[in-house]
PDB file of C-alpha atoms in Angstrom:
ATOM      1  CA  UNK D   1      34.598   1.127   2.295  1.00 43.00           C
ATOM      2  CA  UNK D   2      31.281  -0.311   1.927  1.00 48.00           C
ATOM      3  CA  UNK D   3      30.747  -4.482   0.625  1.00 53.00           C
ATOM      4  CA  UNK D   4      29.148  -5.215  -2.301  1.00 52.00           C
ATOM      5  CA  UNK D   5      26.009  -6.163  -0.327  1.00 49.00           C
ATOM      6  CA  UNK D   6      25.035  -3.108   1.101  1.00 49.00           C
ATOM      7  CA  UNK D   7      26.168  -1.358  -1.674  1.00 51.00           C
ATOM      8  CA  UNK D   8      23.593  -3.661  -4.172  1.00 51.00           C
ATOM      9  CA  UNK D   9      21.198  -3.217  -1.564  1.00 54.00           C
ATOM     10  CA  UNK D  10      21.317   0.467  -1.835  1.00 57.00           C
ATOM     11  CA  UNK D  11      20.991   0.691  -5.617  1.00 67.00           C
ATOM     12  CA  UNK D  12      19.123  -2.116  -7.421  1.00 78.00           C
ATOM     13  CA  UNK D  13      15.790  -0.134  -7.465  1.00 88.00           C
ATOM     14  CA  UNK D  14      13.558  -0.481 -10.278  1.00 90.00           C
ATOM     15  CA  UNK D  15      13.603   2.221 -13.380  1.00 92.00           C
ATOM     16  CA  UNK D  16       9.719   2.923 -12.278  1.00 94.00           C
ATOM     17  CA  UNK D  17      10.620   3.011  -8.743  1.00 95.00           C
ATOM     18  CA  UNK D  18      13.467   5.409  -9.585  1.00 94.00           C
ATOM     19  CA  UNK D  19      10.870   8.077 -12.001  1.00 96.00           C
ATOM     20  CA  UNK D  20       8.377   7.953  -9.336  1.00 96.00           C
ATOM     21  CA  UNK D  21      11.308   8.963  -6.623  1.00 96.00           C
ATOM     22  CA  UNK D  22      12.108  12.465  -8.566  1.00 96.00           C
ATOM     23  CA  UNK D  23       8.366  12.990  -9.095  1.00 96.00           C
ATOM     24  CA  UNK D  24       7.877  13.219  -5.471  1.00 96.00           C
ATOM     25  CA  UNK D  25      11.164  15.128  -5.247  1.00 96.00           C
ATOM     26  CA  UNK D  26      10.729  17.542  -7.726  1.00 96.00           C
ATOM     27  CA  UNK D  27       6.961  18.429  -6.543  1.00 95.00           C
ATOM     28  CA  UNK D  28       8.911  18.872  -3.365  1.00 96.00           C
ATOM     29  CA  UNK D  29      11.105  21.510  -4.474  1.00 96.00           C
ATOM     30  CA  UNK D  30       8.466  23.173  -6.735  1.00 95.00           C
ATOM     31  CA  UNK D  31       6.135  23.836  -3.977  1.00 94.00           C
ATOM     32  CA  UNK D  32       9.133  25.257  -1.217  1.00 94.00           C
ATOM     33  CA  UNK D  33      10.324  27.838  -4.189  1.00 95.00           C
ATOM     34  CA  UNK D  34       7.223  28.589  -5.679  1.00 95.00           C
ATOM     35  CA  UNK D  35       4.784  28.283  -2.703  1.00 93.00           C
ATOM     36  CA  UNK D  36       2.026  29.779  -4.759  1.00 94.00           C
ATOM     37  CA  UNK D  37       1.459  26.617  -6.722  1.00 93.00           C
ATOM     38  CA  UNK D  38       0.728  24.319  -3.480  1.00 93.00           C
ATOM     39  CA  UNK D  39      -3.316  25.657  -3.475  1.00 91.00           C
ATOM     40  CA  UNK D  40      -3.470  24.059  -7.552  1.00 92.00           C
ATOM     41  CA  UNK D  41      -1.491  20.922  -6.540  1.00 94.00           C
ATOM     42  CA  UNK D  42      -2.330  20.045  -2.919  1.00 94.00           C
ATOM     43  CA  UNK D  43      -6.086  19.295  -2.112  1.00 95.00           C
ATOM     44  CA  UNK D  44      -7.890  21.870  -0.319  1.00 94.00           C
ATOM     45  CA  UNK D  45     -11.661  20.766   0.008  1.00 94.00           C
ATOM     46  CA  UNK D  46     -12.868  24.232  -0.567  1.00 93.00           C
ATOM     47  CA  UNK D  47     -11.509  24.883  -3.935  1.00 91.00           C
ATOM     48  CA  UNK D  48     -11.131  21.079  -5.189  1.00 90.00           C
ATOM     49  CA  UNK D  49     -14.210  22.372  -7.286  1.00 85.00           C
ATOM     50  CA  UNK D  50     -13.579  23.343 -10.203  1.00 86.00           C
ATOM     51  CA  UNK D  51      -9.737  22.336  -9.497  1.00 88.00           C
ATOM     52  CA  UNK D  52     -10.947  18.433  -9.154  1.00 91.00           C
ATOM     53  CA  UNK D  53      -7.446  17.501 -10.655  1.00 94.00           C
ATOM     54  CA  UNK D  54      -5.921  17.715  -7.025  1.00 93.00           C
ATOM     55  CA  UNK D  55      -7.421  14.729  -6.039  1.00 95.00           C
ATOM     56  CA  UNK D  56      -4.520  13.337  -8.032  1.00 95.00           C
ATOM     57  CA  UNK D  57      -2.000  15.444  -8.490  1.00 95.00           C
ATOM     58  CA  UNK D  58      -2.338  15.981  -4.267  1.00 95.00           C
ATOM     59  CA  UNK D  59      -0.387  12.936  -3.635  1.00 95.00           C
ATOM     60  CA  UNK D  60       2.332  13.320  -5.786  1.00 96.00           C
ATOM     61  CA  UNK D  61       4.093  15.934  -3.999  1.00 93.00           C
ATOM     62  CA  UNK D  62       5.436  16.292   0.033  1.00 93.00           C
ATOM     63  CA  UNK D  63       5.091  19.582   1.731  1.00 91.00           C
ATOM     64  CA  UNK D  64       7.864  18.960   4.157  1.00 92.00           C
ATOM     65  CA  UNK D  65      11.749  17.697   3.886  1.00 94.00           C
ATOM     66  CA  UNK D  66      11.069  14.726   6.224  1.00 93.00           C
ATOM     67  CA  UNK D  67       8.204  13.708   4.104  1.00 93.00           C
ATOM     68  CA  UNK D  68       9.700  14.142   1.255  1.00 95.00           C
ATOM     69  CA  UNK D  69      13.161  11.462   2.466  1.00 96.00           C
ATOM     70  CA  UNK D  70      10.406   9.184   4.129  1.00 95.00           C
ATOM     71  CA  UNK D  71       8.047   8.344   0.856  1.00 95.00           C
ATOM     72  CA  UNK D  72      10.953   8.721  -1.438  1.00 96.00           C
ATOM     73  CA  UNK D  73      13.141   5.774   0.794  1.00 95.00           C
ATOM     74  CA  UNK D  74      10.068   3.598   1.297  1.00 95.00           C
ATOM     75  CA  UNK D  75       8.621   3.774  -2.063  1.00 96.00           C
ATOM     76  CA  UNK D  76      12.091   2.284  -3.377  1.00 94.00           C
ATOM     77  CA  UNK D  77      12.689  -0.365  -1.093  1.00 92.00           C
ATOM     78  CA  UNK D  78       8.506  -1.465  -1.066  1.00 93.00           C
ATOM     79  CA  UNK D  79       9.108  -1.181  -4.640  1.00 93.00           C
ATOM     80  CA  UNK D  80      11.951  -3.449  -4.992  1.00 90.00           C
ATOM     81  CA  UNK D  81       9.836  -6.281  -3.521  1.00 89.00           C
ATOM     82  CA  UNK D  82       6.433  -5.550  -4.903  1.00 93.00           C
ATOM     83  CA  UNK D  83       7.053  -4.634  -8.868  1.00 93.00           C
ATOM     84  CA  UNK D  84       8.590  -8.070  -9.611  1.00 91.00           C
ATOM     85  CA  UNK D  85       5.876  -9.820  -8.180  1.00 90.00           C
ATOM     86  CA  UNK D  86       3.550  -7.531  -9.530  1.00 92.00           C
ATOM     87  CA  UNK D  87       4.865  -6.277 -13.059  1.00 92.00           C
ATOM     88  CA  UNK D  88       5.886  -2.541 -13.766  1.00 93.00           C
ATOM     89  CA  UNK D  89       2.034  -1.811 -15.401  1.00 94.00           C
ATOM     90  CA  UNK D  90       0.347  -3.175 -12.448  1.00 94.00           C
ATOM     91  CA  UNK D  91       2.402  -1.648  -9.591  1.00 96.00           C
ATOM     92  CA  UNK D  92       1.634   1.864 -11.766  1.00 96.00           C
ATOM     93  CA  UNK D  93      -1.529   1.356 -11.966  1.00 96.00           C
ATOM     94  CA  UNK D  94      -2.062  -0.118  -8.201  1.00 97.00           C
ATOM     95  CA  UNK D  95      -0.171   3.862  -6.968  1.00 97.00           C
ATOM     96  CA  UNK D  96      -3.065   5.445  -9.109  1.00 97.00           C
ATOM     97  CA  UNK D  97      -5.499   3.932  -8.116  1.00 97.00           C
ATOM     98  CA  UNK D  98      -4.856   3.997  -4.593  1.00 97.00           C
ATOM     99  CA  UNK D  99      -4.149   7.479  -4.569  1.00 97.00           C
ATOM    100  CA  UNK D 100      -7.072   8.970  -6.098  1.00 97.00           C
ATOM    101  CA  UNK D 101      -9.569   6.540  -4.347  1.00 97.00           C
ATOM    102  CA  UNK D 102      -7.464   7.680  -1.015  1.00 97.00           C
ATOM    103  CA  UNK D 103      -7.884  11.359  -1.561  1.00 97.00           C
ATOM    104  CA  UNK D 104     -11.302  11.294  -2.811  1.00 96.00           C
ATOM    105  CA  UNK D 105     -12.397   9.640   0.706  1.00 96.00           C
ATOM    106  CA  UNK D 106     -10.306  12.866   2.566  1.00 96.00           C
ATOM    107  CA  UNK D 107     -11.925  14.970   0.379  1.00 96.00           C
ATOM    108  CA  UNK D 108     -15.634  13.480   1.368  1.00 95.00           C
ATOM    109  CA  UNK D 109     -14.942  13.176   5.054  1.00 94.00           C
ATOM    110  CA  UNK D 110     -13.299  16.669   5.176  1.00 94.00           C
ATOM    111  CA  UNK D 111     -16.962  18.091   4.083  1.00 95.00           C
ATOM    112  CA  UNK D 112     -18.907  15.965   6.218  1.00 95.00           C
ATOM    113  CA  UNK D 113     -16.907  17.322   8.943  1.00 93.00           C
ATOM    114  CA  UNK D 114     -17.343  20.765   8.313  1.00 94.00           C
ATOM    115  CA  UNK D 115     -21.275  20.356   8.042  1.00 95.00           C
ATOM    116  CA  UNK D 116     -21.088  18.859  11.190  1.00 95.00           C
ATOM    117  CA  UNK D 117     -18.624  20.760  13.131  1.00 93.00           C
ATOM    118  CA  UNK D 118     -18.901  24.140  10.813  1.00 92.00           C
ATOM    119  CA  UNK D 119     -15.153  25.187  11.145  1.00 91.00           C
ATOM    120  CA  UNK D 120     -13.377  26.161   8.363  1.00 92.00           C
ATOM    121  CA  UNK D 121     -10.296  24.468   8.888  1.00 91.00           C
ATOM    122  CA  UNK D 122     -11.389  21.123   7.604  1.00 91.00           C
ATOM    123  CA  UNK D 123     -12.691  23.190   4.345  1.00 93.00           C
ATOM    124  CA  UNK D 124      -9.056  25.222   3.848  1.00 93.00           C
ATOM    125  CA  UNK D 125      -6.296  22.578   5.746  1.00 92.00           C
ATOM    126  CA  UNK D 126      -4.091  20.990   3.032  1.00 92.00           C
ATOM    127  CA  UNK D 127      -3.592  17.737   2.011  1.00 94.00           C
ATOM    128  CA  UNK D 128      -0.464  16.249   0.231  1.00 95.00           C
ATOM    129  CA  UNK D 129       1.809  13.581   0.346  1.00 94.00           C
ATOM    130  CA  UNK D 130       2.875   9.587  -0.607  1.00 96.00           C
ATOM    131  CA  UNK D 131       2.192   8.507   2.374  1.00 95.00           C
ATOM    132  CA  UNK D 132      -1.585   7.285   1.435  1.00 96.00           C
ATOM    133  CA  UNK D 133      -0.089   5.014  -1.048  1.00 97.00           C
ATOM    134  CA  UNK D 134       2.989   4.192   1.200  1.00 97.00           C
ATOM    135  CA  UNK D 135       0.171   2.498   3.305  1.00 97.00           C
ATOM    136  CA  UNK D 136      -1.605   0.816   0.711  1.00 96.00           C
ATOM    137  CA  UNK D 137       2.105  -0.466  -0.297  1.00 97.00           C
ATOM    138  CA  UNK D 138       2.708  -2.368   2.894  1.00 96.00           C
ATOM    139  CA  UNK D 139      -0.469  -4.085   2.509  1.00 96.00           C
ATOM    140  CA  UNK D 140       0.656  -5.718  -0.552  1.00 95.00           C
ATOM    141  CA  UNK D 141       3.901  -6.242   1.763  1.00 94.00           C
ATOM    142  CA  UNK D 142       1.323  -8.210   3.720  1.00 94.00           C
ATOM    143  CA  UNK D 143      -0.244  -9.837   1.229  1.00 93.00           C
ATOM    144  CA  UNK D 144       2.427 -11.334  -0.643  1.00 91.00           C
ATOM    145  CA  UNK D 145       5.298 -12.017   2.313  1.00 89.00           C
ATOM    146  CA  UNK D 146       2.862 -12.291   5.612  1.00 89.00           C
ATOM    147  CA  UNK D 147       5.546 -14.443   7.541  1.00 88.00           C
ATOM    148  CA  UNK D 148       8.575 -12.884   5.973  1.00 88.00           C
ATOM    149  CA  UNK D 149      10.148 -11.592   9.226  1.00 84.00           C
ATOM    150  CA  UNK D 150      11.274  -8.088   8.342  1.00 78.00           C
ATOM    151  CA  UNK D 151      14.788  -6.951   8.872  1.00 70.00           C
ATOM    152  CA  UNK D 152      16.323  -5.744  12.449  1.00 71.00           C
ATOM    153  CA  UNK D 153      12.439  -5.683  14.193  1.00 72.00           C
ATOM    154  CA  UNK D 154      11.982  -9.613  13.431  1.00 80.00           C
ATOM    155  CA  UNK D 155       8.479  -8.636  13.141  1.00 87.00           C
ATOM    156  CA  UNK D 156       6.069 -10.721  10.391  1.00 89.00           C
ATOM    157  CA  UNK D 157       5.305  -8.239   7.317  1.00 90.00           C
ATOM    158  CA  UNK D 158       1.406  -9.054   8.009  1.00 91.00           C
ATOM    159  CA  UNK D 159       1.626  -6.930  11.379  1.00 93.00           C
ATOM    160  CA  UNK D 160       3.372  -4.076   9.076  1.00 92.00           C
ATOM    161  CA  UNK D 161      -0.169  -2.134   8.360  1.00 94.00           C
ATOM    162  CA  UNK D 162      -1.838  -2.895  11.739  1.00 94.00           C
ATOM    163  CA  UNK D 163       1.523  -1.458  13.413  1.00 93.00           C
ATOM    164  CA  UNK D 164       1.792   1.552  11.772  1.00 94.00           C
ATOM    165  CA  UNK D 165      -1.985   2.659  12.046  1.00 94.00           C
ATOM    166  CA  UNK D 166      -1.979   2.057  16.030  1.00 94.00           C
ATOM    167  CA  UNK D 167       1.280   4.333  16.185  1.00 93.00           C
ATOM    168  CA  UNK D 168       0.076   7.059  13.976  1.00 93.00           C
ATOM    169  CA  UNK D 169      -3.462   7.130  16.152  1.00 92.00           C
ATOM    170  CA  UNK D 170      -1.641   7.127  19.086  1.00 93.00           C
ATOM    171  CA  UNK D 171       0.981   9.847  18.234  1.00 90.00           C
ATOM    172  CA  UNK D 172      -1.977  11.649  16.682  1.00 88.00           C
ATOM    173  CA  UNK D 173      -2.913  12.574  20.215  1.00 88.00           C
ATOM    174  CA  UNK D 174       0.319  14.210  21.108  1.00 86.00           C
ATOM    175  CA  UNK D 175       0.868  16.360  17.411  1.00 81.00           C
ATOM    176  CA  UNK D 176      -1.368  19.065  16.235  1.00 76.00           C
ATOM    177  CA  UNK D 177      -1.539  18.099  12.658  1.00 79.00           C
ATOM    178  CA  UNK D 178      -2.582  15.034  13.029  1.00 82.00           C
ATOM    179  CA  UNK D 179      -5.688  15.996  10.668  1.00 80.00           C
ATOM    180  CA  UNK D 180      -3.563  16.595   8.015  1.00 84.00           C
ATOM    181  CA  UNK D 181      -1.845  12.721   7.802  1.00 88.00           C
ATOM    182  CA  UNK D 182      -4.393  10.163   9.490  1.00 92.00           C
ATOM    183  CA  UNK D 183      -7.331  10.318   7.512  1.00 93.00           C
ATOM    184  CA  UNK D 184      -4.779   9.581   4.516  1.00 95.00           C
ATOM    185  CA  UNK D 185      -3.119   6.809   5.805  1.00 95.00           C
ATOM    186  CA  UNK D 186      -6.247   4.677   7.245  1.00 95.00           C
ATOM    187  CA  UNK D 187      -7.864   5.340   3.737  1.00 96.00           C
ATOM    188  CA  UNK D 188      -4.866   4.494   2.164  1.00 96.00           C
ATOM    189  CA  UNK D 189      -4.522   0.972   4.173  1.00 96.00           C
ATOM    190  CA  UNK D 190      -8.458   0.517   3.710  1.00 95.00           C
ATOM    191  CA  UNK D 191      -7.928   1.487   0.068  1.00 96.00           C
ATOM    192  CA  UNK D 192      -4.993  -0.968  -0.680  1.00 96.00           C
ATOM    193  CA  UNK D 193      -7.155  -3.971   0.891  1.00 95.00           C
ATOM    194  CA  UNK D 194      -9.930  -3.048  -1.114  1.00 94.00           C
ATOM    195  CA  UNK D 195      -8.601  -3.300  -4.129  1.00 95.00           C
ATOM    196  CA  UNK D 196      -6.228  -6.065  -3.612  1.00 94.00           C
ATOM    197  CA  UNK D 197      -9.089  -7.761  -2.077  1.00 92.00           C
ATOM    198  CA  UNK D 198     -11.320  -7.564  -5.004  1.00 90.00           C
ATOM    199  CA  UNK D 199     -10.037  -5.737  -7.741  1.00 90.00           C
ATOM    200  CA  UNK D 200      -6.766  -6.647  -8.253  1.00 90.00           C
ATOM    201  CA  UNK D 201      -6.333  -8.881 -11.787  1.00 84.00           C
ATOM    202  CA  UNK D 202      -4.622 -12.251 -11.672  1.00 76.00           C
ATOM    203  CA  UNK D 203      -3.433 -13.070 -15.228  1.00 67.00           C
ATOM    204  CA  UNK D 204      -1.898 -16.118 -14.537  1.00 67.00           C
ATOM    205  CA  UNK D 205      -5.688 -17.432 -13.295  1.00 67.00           C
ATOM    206  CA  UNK D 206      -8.124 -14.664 -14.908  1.00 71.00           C
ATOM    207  CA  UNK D 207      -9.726 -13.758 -11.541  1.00 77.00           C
ATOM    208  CA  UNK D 208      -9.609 -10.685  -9.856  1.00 84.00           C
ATOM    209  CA  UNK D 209      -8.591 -10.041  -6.279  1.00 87.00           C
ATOM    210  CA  UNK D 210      -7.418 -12.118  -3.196  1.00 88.00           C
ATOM    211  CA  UNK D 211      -9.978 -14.640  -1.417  1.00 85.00           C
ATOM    212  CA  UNK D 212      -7.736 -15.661   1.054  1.00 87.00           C
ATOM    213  CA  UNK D 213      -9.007 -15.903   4.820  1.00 87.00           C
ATOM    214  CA  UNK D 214      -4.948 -15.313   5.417  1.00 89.00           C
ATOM    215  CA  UNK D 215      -6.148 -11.519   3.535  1.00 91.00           C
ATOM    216  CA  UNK D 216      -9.346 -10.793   5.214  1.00 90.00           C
ATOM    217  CA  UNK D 217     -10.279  -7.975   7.092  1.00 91.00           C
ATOM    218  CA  UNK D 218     -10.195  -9.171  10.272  1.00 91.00           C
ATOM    219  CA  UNK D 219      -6.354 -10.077   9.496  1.00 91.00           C
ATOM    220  CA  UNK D 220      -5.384  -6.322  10.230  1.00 93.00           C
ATOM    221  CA  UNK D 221      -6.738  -7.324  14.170  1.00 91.00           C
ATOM    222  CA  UNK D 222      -5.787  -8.799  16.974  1.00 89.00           C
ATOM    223  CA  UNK D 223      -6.910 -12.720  17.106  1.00 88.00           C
ATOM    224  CA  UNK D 224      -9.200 -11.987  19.843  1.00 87.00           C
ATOM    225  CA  UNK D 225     -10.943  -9.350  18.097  1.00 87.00           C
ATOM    226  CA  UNK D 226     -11.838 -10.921  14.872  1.00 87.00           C
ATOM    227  CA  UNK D 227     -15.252 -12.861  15.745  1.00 88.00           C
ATOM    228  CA  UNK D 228     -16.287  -9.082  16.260  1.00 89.00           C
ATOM    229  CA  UNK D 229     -14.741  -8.204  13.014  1.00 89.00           C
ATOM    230  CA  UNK D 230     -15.622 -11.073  10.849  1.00 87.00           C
ATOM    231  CA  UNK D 231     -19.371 -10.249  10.912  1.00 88.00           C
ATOM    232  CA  UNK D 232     -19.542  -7.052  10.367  1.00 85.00           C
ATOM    233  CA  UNK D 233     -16.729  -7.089   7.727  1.00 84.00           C
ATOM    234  CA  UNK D 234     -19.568  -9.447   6.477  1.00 83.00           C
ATOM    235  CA  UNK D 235     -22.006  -7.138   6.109  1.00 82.00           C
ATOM    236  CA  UNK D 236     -19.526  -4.503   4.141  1.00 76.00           C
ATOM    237  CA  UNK D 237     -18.996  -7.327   1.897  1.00 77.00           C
ATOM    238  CA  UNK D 238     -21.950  -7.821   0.621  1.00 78.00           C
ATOM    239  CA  UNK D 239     -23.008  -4.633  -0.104  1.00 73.00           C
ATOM    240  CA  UNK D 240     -19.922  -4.021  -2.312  1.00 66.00           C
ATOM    241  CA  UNK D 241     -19.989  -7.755  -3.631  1.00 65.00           C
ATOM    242  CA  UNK D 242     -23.599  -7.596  -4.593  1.00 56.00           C
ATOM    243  CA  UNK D 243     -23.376 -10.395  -7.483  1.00 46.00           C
ATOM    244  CA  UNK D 244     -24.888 -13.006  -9.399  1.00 34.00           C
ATOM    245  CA  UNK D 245     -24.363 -16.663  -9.081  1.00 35.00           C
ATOM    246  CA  UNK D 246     -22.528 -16.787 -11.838  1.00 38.00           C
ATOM    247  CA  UNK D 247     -20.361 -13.599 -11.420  1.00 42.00           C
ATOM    248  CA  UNK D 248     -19.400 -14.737  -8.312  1.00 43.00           C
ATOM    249  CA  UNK D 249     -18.438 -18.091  -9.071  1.00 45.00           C
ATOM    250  CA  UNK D 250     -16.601 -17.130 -12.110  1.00 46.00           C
ATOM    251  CA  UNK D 251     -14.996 -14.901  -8.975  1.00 45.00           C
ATOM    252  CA  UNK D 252     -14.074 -18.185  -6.644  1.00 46.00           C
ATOM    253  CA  UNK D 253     -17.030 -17.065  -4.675  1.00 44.00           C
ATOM    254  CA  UNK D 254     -20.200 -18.782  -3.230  1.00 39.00           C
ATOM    255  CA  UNK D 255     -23.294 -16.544  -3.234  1.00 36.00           C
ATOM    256  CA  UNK D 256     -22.596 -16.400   0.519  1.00 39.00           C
ATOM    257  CA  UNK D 257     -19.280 -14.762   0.348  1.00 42.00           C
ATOM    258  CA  UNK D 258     -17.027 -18.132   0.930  1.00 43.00           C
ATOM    259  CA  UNK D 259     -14.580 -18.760  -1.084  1.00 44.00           C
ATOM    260  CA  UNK D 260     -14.958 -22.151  -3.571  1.00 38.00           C
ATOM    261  CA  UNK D 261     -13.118 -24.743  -3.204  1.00 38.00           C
ATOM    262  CA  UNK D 262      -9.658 -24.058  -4.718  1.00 38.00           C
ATOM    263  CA  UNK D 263     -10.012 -20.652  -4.921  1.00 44.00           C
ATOM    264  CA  UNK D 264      -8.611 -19.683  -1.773  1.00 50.00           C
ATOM    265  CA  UNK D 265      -6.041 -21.565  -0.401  1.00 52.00           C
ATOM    266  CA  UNK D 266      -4.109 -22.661  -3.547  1.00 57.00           C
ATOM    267  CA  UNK D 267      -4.241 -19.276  -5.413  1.00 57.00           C
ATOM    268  CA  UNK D 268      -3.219 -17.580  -1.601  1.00 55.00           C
ATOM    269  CA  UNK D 269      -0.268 -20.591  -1.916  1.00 61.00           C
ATOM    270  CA  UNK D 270       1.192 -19.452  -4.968  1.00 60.00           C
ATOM    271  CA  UNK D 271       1.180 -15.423  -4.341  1.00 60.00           C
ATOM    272  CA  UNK D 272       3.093 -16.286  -1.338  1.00 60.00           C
ATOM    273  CA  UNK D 273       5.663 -18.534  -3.328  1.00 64.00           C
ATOM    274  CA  UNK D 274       5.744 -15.624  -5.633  1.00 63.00           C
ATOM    275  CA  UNK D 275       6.805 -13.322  -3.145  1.00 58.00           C
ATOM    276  CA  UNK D 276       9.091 -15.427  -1.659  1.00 61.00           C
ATOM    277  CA  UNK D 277      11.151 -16.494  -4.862  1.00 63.00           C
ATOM    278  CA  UNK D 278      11.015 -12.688  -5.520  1.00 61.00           C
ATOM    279  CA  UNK D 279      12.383 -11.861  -1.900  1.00 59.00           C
ATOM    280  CA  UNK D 280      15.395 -14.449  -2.458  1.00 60.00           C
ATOM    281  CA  UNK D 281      16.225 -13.383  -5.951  1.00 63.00           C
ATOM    282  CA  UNK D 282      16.402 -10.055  -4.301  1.00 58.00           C
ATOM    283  CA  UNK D 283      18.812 -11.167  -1.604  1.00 53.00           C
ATOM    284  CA  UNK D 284      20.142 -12.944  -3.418  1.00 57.00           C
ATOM    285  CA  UNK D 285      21.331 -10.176  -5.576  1.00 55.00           C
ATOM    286  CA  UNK D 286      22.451  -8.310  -2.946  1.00 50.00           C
ATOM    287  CA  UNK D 287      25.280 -11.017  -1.968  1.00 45.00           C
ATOM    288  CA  UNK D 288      23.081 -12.305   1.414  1.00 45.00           C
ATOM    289  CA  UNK D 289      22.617 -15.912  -0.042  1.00 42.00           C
ATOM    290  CA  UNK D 290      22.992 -18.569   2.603  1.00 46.00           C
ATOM    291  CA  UNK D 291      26.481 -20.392   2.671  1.00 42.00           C
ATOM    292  CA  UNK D 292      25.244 -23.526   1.028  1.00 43.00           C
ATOM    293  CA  UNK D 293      24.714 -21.287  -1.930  1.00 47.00           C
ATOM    294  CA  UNK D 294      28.098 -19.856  -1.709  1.00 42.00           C
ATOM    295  CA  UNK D 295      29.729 -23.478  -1.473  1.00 44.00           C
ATOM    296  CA  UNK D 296      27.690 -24.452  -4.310  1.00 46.00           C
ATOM    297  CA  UNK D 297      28.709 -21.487  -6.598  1.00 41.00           C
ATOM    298  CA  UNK D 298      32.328 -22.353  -5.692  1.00 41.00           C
ATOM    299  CA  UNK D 299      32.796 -25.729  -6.892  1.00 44.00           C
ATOM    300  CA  UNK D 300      30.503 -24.711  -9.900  1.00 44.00           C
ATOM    301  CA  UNK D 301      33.577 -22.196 -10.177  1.00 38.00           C
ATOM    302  CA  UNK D 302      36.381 -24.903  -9.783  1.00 34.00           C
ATOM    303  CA  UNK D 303      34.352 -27.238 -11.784  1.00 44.00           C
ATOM    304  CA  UNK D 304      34.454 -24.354 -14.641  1.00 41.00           C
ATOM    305  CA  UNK D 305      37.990 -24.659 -14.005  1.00 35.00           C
TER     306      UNK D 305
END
């Protein structure tokens, strides 16, 4: 018989988390028993005009069983860390978001390779699947837990992104549809950062995105590789951060790109804090408080007494 802890930890997911869960299931079973719908849901670059909505509706389904288990256990356990932090509306509209700016980049680099290598597959190969957004996910993992040591690997959440891009390159050299998976998770990790980065609202200070040096770029690299990084991540930064004084102060931003004082480190402070008091109300839930808790909640019992 299972404890109460694992049993908590296997079912306090989030109503969202839950609906999005038998989306991706039930795309899953519409496109194995009728297979004729997968060219109007999944995006093939040839016919994604006129039928532009797959850039959307592309992600929302899994063309395989493993697929399908992988994005649908992962969505609800990222979930149960990054909704409370985030609220319900913004952790929707972060998947959207994600997931169309994800496919849309497939979609572009799918024609550029065809003009350049001319072979059809990259016009008529499929794309589906989570997993674009699964990547973008553990970048907010990263953001908002960076030394949380994650369960069983004791490794820190920040390497979570960087890890799972070097083992999907490197296994892409050993699978043959490798096409049909990479390009979606690097733009989905790039994606993630980029909006988190710069988009991402902050109600509780009216800014948008995350200034951090802890959330830069170069973060996703090894320590050694990052005065490479840092300058040309630079250079990207200012094209897409092309602002006025004022717009980018009102931002927590110099007209060079640096953060202002304030800005960075205190704001970078409290999203952690947030994450953590999320992670140990979590836990805590799930019965794995430490034993000075448990003591505590004793003699609060006998007290009661």
């Amino acid at each position: 018989m299972s404890s109460p802890g694992i049993t908590s930890m296997l079912t306090n997911f989030t109503k969202l988390c839950k609906g999005l869960a038998l989306v991706l299931v039930v795309g899953h079973l519409l496109v194995q028993f009728v297979p004729a719908t997968v060219p109007y849901l999944a995006l093939i670059p040839a016919r994604t005009i006129p039928f532009g909505w797959n850039l959307i509706t592309s992600g929302y389904f899994e063309l395989s069983v493993h697929g399908v288990v992988i994005s649908t256990v992962s969505l609800l356990f990222m979930g149960k860390f990054l909704e409370p932090v985030w609220g319900s509306k913004e952790f929707l509209k972060f998947i959207f978001v994600v997931n169309f700016l994800t496919y849309l980049c497939v979609f572009v680099t799918a024609i550029a390779l065809y003009y350049i290598t001319r072979l059809e597959i990259y016009l008529y190969m499929p794309f589906a699947g989570f997993h674009g957004v699964l990547a973008g996910l553990l970048v907010g993992i990263k953001q908002i837990i960076p030394d949380q040591e994650v369960f069983l690997v004791k490794i820190k959440a920040k390497w979570l992104p960087s890890i799972m891009l070097v083992l999907s390159i490197a296994s892409s050299f050993f699978t043959l549809n490798s096409a049909a998976y990479l390009p979606t998770l690097i733009f989905g990790t790039y994606m993630g950062w980029l909006y988190l980065r710069y988009f991402q609202r902050r109600p509780e200070t009216k800014l948008r995105g995350d200034p951090s040096d802890d959330f830069a770029f170069s973060t996703f690299f090894p320590e050694f590789l990052r005065p490479i990084i840092d300058p040309i991540a630079s250079i990207f930064h200012r094209m897409l951060c092309g602002r006025t004084n004022a717009t980018s102060e009102d931002h927590g931003y110099t007209t060079s790109g640096a953060p202002l004082p304030g800005s960075d480190s205190a704001e970078a402070s409290r999203r952690r804090e947030r994450g953590a008091r999320a992670l140990e109300e979590r836990l805590a839930t799930e019965r794995l408080v430490p034993p000075r808790n448990k003591e505590e909640s004793q003699s609060d019992a006998l007290d009661s007494v």
